[in-house]
mmCIF file of C-alpha atoms and ligand atoms in Angstrom:
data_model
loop_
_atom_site.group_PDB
_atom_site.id
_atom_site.type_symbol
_atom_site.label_atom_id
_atom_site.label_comp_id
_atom_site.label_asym_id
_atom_site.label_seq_id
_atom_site.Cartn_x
_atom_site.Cartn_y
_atom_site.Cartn_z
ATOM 1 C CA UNK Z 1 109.031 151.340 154.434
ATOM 2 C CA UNK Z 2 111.324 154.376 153.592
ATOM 3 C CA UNK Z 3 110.236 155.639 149.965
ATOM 4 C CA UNK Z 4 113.389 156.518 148.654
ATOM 5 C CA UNK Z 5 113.046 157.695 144.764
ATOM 6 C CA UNK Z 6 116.530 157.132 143.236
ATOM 7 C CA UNK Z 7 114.227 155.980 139.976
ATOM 8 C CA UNK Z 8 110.586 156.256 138.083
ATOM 9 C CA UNK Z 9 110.187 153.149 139.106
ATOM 10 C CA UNK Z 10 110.359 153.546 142.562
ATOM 11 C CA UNK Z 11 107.216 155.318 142.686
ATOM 12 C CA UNK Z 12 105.601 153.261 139.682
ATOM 13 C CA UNK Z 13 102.998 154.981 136.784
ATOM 14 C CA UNK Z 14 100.197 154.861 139.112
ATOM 15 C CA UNK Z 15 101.983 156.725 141.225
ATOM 16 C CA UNK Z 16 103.881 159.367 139.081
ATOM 17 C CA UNK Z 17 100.185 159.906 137.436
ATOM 18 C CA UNK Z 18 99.103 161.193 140.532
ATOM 19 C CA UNK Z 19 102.617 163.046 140.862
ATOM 20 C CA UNK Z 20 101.593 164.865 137.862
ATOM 21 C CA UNK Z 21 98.045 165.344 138.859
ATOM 22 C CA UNK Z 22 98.542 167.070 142.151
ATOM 23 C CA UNK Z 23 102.131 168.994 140.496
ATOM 24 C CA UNK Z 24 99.174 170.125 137.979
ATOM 25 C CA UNK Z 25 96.318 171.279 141.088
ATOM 26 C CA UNK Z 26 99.172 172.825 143.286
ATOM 27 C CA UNK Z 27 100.496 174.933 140.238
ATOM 28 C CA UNK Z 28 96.675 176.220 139.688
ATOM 29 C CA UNK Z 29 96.217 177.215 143.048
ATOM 30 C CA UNK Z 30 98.816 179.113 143.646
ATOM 31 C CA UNK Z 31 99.253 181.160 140.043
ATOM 32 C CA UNK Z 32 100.096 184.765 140.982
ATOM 33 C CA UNK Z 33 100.850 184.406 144.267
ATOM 34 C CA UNK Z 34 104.640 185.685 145.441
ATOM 35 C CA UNK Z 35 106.673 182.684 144.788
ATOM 36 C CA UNK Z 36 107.762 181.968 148.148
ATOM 37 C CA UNK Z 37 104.706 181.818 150.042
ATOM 38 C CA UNK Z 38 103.452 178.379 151.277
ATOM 39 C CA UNK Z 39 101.251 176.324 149.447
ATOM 40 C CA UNK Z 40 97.418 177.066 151.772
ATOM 41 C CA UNK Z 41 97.968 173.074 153.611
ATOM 42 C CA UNK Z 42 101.456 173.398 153.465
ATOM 43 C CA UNK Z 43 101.660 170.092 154.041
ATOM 44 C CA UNK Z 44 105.470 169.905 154.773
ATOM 45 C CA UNK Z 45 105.332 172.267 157.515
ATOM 46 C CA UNK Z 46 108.165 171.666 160.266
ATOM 47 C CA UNK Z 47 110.552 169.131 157.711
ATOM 48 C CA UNK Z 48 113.748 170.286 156.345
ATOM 49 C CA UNK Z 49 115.400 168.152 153.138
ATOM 50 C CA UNK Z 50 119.236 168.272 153.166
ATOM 51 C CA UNK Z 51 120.691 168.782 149.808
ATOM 52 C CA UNK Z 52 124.145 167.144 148.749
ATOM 53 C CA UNK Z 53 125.728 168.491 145.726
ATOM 54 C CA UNK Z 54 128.460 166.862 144.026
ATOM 55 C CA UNK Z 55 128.070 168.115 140.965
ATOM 56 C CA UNK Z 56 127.093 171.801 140.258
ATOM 57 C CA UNK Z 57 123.230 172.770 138.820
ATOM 58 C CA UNK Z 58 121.340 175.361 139.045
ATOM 59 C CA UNK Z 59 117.397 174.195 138.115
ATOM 60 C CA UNK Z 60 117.752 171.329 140.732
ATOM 61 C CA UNK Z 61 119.233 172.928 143.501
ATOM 62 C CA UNK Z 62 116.684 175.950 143.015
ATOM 63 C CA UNK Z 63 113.746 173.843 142.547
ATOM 64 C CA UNK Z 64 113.986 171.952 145.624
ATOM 65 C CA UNK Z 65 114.752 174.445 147.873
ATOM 66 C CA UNK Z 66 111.628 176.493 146.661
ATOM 67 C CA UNK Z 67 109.455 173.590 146.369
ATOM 68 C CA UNK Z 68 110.299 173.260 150.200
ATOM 69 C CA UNK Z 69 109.739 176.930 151.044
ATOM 70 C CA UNK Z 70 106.106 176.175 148.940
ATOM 71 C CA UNK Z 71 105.435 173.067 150.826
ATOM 72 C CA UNK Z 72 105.893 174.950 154.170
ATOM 73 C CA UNK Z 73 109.360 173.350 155.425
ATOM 74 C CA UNK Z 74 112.854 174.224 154.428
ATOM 75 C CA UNK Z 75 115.989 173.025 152.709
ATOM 76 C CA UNK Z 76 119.687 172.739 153.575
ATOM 77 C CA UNK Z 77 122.765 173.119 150.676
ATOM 78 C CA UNK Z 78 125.607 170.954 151.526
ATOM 79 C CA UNK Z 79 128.641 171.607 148.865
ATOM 80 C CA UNK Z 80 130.196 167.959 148.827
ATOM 81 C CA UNK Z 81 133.673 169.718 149.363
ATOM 82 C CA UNK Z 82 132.979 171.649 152.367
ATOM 83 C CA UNK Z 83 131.446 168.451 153.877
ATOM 84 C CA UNK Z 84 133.350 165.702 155.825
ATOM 85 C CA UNK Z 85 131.615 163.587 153.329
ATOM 86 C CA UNK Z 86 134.415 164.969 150.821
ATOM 87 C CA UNK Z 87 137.285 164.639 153.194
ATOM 88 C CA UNK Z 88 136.239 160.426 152.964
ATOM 89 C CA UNK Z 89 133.534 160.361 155.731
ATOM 90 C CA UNK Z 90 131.829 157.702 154.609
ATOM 91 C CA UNK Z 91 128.171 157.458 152.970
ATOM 92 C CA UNK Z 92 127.085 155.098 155.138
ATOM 93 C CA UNK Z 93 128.078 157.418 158.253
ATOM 94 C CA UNK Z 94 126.600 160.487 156.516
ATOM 95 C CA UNK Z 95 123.780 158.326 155.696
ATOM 96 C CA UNK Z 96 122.927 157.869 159.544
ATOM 97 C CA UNK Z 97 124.451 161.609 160.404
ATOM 98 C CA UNK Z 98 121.726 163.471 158.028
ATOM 99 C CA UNK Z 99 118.564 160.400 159.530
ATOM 100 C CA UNK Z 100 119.574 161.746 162.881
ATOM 101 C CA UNK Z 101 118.404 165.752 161.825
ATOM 102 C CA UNK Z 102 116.788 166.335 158.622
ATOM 103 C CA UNK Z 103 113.364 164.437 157.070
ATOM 104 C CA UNK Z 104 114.922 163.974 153.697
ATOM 105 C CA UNK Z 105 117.981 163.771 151.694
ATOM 106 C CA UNK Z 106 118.367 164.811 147.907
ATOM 107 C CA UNK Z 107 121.559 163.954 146.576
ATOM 108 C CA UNK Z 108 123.762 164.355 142.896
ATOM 109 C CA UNK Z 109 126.794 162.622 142.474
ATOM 110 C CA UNK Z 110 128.405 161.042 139.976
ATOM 111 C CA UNK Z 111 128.506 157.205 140.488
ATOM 112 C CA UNK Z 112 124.926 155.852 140.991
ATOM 113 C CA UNK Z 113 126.412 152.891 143.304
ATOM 114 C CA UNK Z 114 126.592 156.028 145.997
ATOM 115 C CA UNK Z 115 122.901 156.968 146.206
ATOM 116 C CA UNK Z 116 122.209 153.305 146.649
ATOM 117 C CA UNK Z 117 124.701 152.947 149.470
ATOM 118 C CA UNK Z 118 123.337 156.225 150.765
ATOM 119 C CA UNK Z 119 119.450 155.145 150.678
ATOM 120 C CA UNK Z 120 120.716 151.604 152.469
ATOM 121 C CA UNK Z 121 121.570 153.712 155.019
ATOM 122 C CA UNK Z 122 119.190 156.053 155.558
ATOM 123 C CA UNK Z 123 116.779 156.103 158.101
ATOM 124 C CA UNK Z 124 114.341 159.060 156.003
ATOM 125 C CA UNK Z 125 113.810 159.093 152.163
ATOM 126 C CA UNK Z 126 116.552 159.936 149.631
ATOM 127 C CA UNK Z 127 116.246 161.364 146.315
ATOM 128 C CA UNK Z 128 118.129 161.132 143.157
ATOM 129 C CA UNK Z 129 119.114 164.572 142.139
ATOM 130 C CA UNK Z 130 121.179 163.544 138.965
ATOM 131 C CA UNK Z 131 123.526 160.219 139.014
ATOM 132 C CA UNK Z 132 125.879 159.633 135.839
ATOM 133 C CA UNK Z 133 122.799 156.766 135.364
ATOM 134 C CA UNK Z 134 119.960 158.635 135.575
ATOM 135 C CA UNK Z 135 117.988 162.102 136.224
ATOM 136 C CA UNK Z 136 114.096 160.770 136.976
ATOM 137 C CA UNK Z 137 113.514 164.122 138.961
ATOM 138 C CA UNK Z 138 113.916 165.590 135.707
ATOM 139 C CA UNK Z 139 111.082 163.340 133.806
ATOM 140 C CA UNK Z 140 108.593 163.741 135.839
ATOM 141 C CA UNK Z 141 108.777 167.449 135.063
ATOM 142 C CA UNK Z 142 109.407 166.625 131.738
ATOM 143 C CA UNK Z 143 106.063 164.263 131.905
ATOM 144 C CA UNK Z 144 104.184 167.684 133.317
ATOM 145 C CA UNK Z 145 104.957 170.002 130.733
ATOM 146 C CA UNK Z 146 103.895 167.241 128.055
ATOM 147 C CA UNK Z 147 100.720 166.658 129.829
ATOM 148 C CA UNK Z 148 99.715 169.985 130.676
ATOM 149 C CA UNK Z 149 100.147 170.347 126.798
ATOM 150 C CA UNK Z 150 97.316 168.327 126.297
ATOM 151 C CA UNK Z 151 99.138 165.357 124.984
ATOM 152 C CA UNK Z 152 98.673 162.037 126.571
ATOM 153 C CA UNK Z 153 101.144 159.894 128.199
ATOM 154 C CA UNK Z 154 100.145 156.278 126.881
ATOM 155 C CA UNK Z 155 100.707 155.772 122.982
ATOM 156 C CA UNK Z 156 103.183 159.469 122.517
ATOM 157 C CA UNK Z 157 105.736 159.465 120.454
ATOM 158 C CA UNK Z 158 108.854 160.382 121.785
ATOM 159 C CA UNK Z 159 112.108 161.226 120.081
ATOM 160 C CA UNK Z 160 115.631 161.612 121.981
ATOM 161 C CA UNK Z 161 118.649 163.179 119.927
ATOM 162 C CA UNK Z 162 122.158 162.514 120.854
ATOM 163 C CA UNK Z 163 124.019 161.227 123.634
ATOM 164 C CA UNK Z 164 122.745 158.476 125.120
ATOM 165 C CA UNK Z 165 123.540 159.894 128.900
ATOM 166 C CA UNK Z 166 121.209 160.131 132.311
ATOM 167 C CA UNK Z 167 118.421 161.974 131.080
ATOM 168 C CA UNK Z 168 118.147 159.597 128.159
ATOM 169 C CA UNK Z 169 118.066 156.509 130.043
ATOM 170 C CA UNK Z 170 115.539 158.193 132.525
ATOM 171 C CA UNK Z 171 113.250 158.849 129.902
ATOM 172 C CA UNK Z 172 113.301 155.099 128.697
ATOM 173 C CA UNK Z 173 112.386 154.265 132.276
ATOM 174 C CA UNK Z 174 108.755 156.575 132.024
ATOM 175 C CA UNK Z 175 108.866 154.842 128.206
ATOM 176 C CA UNK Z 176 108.114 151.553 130.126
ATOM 177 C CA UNK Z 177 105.938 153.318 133.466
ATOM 178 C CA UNK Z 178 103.509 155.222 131.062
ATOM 179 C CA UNK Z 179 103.460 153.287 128.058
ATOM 180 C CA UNK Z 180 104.700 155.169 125.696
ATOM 181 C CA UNK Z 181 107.379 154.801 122.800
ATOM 182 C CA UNK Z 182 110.775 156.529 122.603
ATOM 183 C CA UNK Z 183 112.715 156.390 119.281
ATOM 184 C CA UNK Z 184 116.142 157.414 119.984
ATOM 185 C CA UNK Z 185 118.742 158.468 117.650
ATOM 186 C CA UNK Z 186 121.990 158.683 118.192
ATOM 187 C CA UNK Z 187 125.361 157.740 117.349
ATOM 188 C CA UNK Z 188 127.002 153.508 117.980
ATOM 189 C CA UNK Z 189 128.942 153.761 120.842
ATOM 190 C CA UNK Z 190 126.535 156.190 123.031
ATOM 191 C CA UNK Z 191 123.429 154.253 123.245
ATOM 192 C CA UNK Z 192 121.823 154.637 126.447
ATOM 193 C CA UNK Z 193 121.879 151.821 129.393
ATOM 194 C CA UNK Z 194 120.869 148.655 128.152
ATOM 195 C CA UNK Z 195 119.153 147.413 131.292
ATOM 196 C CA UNK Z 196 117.013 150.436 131.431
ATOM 197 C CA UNK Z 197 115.904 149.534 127.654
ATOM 198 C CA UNK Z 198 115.042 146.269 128.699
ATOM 199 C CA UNK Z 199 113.559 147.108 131.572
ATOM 200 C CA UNK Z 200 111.610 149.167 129.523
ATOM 201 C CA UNK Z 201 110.281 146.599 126.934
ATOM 202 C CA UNK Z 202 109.210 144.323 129.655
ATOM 203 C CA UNK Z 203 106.982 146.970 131.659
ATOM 204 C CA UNK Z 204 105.429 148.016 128.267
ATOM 205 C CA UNK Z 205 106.971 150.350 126.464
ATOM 206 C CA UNK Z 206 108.267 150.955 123.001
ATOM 207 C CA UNK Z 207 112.142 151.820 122.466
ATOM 208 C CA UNK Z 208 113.574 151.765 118.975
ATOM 209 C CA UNK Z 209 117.081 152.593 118.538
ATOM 210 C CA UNK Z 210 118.650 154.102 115.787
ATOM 211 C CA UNK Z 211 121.318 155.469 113.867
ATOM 212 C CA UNK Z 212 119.010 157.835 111.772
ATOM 213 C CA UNK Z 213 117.918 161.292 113.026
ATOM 214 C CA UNK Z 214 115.167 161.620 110.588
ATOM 215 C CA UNK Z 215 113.602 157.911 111.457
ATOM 216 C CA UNK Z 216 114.006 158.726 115.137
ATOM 217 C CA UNK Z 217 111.567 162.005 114.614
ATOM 218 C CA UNK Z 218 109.449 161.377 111.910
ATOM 219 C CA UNK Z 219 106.121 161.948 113.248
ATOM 220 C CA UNK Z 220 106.625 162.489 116.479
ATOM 221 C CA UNK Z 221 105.232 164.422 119.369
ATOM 222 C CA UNK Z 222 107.781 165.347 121.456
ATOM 223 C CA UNK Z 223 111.647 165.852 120.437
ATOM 224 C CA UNK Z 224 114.082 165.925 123.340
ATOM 225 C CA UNK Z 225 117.795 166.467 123.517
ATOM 226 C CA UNK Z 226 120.550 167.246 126.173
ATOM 227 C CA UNK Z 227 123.834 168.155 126.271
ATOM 228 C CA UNK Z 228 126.746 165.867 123.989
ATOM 229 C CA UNK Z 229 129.083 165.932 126.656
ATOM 230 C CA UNK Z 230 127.377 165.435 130.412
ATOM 231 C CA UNK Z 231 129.127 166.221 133.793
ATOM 232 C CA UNK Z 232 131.868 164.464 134.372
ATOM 233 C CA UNK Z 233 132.348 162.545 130.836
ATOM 234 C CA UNK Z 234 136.059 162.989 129.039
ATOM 235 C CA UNK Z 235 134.304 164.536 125.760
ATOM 236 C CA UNK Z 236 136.717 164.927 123.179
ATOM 237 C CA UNK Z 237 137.038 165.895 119.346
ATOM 238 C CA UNK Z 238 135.308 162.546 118.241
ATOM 239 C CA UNK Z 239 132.666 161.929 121.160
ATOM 240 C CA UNK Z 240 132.000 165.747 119.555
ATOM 241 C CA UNK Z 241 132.180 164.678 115.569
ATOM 242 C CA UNK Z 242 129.877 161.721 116.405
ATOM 243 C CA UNK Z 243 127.144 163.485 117.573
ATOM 244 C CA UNK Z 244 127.103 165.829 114.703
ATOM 245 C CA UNK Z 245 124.223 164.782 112.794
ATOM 246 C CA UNK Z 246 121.654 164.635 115.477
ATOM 247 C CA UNK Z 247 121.922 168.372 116.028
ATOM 248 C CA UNK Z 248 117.822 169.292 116.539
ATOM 249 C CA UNK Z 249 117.748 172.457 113.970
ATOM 250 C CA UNK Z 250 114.728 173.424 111.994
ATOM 251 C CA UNK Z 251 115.128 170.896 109.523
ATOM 252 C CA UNK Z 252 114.621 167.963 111.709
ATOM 253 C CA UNK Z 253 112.218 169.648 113.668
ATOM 254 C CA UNK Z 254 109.995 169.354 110.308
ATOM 255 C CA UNK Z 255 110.553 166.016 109.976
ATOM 256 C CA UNK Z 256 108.820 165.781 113.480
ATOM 257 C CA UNK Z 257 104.325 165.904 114.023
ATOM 258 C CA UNK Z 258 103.692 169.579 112.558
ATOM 259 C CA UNK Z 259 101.973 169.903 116.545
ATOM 260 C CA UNK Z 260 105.888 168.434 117.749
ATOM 261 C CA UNK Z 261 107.246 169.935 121.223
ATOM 262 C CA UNK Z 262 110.662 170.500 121.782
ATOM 263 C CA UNK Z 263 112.243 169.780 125.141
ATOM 264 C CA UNK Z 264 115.813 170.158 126.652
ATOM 265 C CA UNK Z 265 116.529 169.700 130.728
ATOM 266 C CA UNK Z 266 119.346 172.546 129.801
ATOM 267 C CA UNK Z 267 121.657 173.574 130.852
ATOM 268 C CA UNK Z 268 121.992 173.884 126.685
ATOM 269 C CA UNK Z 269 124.985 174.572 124.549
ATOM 270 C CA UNK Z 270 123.601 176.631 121.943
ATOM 271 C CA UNK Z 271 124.354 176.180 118.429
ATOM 272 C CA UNK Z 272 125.583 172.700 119.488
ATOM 273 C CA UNK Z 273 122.776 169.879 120.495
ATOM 274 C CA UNK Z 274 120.204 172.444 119.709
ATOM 275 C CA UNK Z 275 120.116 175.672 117.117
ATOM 276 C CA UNK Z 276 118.917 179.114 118.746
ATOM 277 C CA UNK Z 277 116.131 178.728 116.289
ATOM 278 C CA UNK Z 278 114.611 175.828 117.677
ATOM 279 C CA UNK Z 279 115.131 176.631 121.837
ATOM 280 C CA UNK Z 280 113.683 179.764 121.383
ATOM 281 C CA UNK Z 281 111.125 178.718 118.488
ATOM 282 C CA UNK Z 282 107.709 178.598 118.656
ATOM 283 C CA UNK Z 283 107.504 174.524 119.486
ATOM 284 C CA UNK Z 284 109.975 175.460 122.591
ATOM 285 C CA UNK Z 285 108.640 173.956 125.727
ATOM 286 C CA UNK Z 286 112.086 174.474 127.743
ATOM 287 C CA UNK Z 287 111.240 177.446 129.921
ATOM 288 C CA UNK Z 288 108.084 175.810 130.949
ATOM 289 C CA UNK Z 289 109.977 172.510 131.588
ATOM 290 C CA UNK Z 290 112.284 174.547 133.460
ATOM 291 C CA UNK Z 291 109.901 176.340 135.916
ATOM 292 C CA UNK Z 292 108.057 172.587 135.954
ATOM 293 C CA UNK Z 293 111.174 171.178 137.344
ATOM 294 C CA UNK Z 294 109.470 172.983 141.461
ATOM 295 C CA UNK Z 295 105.973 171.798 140.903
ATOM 296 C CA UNK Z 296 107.600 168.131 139.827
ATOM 297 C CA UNK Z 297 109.638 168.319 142.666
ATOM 298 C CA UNK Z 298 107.272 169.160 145.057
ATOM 299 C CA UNK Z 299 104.968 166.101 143.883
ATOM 300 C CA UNK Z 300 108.112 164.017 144.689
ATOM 301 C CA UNK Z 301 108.746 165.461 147.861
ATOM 302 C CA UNK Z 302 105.152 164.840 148.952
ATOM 303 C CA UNK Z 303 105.593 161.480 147.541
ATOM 304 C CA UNK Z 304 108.860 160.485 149.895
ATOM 305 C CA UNK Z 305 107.688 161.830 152.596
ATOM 306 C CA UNK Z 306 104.379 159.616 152.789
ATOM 307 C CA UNK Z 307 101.706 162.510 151.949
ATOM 308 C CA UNK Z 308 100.743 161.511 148.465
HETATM 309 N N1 CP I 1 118.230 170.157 134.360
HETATM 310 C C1 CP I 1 118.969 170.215 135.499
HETATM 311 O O1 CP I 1 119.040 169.251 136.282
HETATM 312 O O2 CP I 1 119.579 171.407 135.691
HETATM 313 P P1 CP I 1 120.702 171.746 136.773
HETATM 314 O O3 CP I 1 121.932 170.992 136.397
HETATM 315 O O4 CP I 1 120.869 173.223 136.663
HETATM 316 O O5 CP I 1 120.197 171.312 138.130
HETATM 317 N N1 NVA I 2 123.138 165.045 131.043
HETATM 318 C C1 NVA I 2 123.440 166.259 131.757
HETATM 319 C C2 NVA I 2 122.247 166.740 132.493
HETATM 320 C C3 NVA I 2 122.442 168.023 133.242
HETATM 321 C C4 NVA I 2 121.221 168.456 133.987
HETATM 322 C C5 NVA I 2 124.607 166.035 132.702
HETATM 323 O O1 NVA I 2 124.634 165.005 133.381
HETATM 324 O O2 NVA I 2 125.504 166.868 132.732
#
C-alpha cells in the first residue's frame, strides 16, 4: 500500500519513534560534514520528490529539498501558479501526471480536502507540507528537538499559546500518538479542530483547554506558540485583540517548569505571539527546531518511500 503521510497518524507512534530515532543517528553521523553531501547509504539514491507549493515557506521548501540532496536523490519546486494545476488542471490529473515521473509528492495548500483528493490519486506517496488543518511534518521535528533535549515523549507537559490553527491541531494529534498532555490556551472562538481533540483523547492523550494563559503553562515542559494570524486566514483588529493575553513574554515563561523549552515553527512576528526576549532567550529551542525541520523530514521521506 502507498504510505502517504498527510497526518501523525498515518505513520502511528511506533512508527514516528523510530522517525525520531533514525532523524537522531543520521544527524550524528553526518555532524561537520558540508551540508549537501549524501548521507554514506544514501538510501534514496536515483528518486526525485516533486514539491507543490501553494502557499509560500521557506523552512519546508528548504528542508525537503536538502533532505533529498542528503538522502542521495533530488527534489523538484513546482510554484502552484506556473503549473497547469493553477490554470484548473485538475488534482486528480496532476495526481496521475506527477505518479507517471517522480517517486514522491509533497504538497501545501490551503484546503486539506485537496491533499486527500491528491493522495486518492496517486500512484507514489504524498506528503502534507502544511494544509489550513494541519502541519504534522512540522511535529515530528518539533518531537526531535524535545527529545534530543532529553525530555521524554510519554507523560510531557505541553503548553500551546494562541491561535488554535494547523500547527496546533497537529500537535494534539502526537498528544494522542505519544501519550502525552497538551494544555492549550487560547482565546473562545479559536480553539483548535475538535475531531483532532477527540481523536486525541481516545488514542491516549491528555488535552485540556483553556481560557487561562497561566493554567495552560504552569509547570510545564515545553511552551509552544505560532503565528495569530496563519496563511490564508482574514485576521482582523479583533481576531488580533483576542489573542492578546496569550502573548509568551518572560512573565509567562516563569509560570512554566524552571527547565521549560520554548518552541515556535516561525515564521514569528516578533513582539506579537512571542517577545524578542523569549525567541532569543536562553529556553529558545527555535533555531534547533528549525534546522530539525531536514533531519525530520528526511525520517519521513524514508518512511513514504518504504525504507524505514
Ligand atoms: N515552519 C514552516 O513550515 O516554515 P515555512 O512556512 O517557512 O515552510
Ligand atoms: N500556522 C502557520 C504556520 C506557518 C508555517 C500558517 O499556516 O501560516
Amino acid at each position: 500500500m502507498t504510505r502517504h503521510f498527510l497526518s501523525l497518524s498515518d505513520a502511528g507512534g511506533d512508527t514516528l519513534a523510530a522517525m525520531l530515532n533514525d532523524a537522531i543517528d543520521r544527524k550524528a553521523a553526518r555532524k561537520e560534514w558540508p551540508k549537501a553531501r549524501p548521507d554514506a547509504d544514501a538510501p534514496l539514491a536515483g528518486h526525485v520528490l516533486a514539491m507543490i507549493f501553494e502557499k509560500n515557506s521557506t523552512r519546508t521548501r528548504v528542508s525537503f529539498d536538502m533532505a533529498m540532496r542528503q538522502l542521495g536523490g533530488s527534489a523538484l519546486i513546482m510554484e502552484a501558479g506556473s503549473t497547469q494545476l493553477g490554470r484548473g488542471e485538475t488534482v486528480a490529473d496532476t495526481a496521475r501526471v506527477l505518479s507517471r515521473m517522480v517517486d514522491a509528492i509533497m504538497i501545501r495548500t490551503d484546503d486539506h480536502a485537496k491533499i486527500e483528493e491528491l493522495a486518492h490519486y496517486a500512484e507514489v506517496p504524498v506528503i502534507n507540507g502544511l494544509t489550513d488543518l494541519s502541519h504534522p511534518c512540522q511535529i515530528v521535528a518539533d518531537l526531535l528537538t524535545v527529545v534530543e533535549r532529553g525530555f521524554s515523549l510519554p507523560g510531557l507537559q505541553v503548553a500551546w499559546l494562541g491561535d488554535g490553527n494547523n500547527v496546533a491541531n497537529s500537535l494534539i494529534e502526537a498528544a494522542g500518538q505519544m501519550k502525552f498532555t497538551v494544555r492549550i490556551g487560547g482565546p473562545s472562538g479559536y480553539e483548535p479542530n475538535a475531531g483532532f481533540i477527540e481523536q486525541a483523547r481516545a488514542a491516549g492523550g491528555e488535552v485540556i483547554l483553556t481560557q487561562d494563559p497561566i493554567h495552560a503553562v504552569k509547570g510545564a515542559q515545553v511552551v509552544v506558540t505560532d503565528t495569530w494570524v496563519s496563511m490564508g486566514q482574514p485576521g482582523g483588529e479583533k481576531h488580533i485583540a483576542a489573542m492578546q493575553p496569550y502573548q509568551v513574554n518572560t512573565a509567562l515563561m516563569a509560570q512554566a517548569d524552571p527547565g521549560a523549552m520554548f518552541l515556535h515553527c516561525l515564521p514569528a512576528h516578533r513582539e506579537e505571539e512571542v517577545t524578542n526576549e523569549v525567541i532569543d532567550g536562553p529556553q529558545s529551542a527555535v533555531w534547533d527546531e528549525a534546522e530539525n525541520r531536514l533531519h525530520a523530514q528526511k525520517s519521513v521521506l524514508l518512511w513514504a518511500l518504504g525504507k524505514l
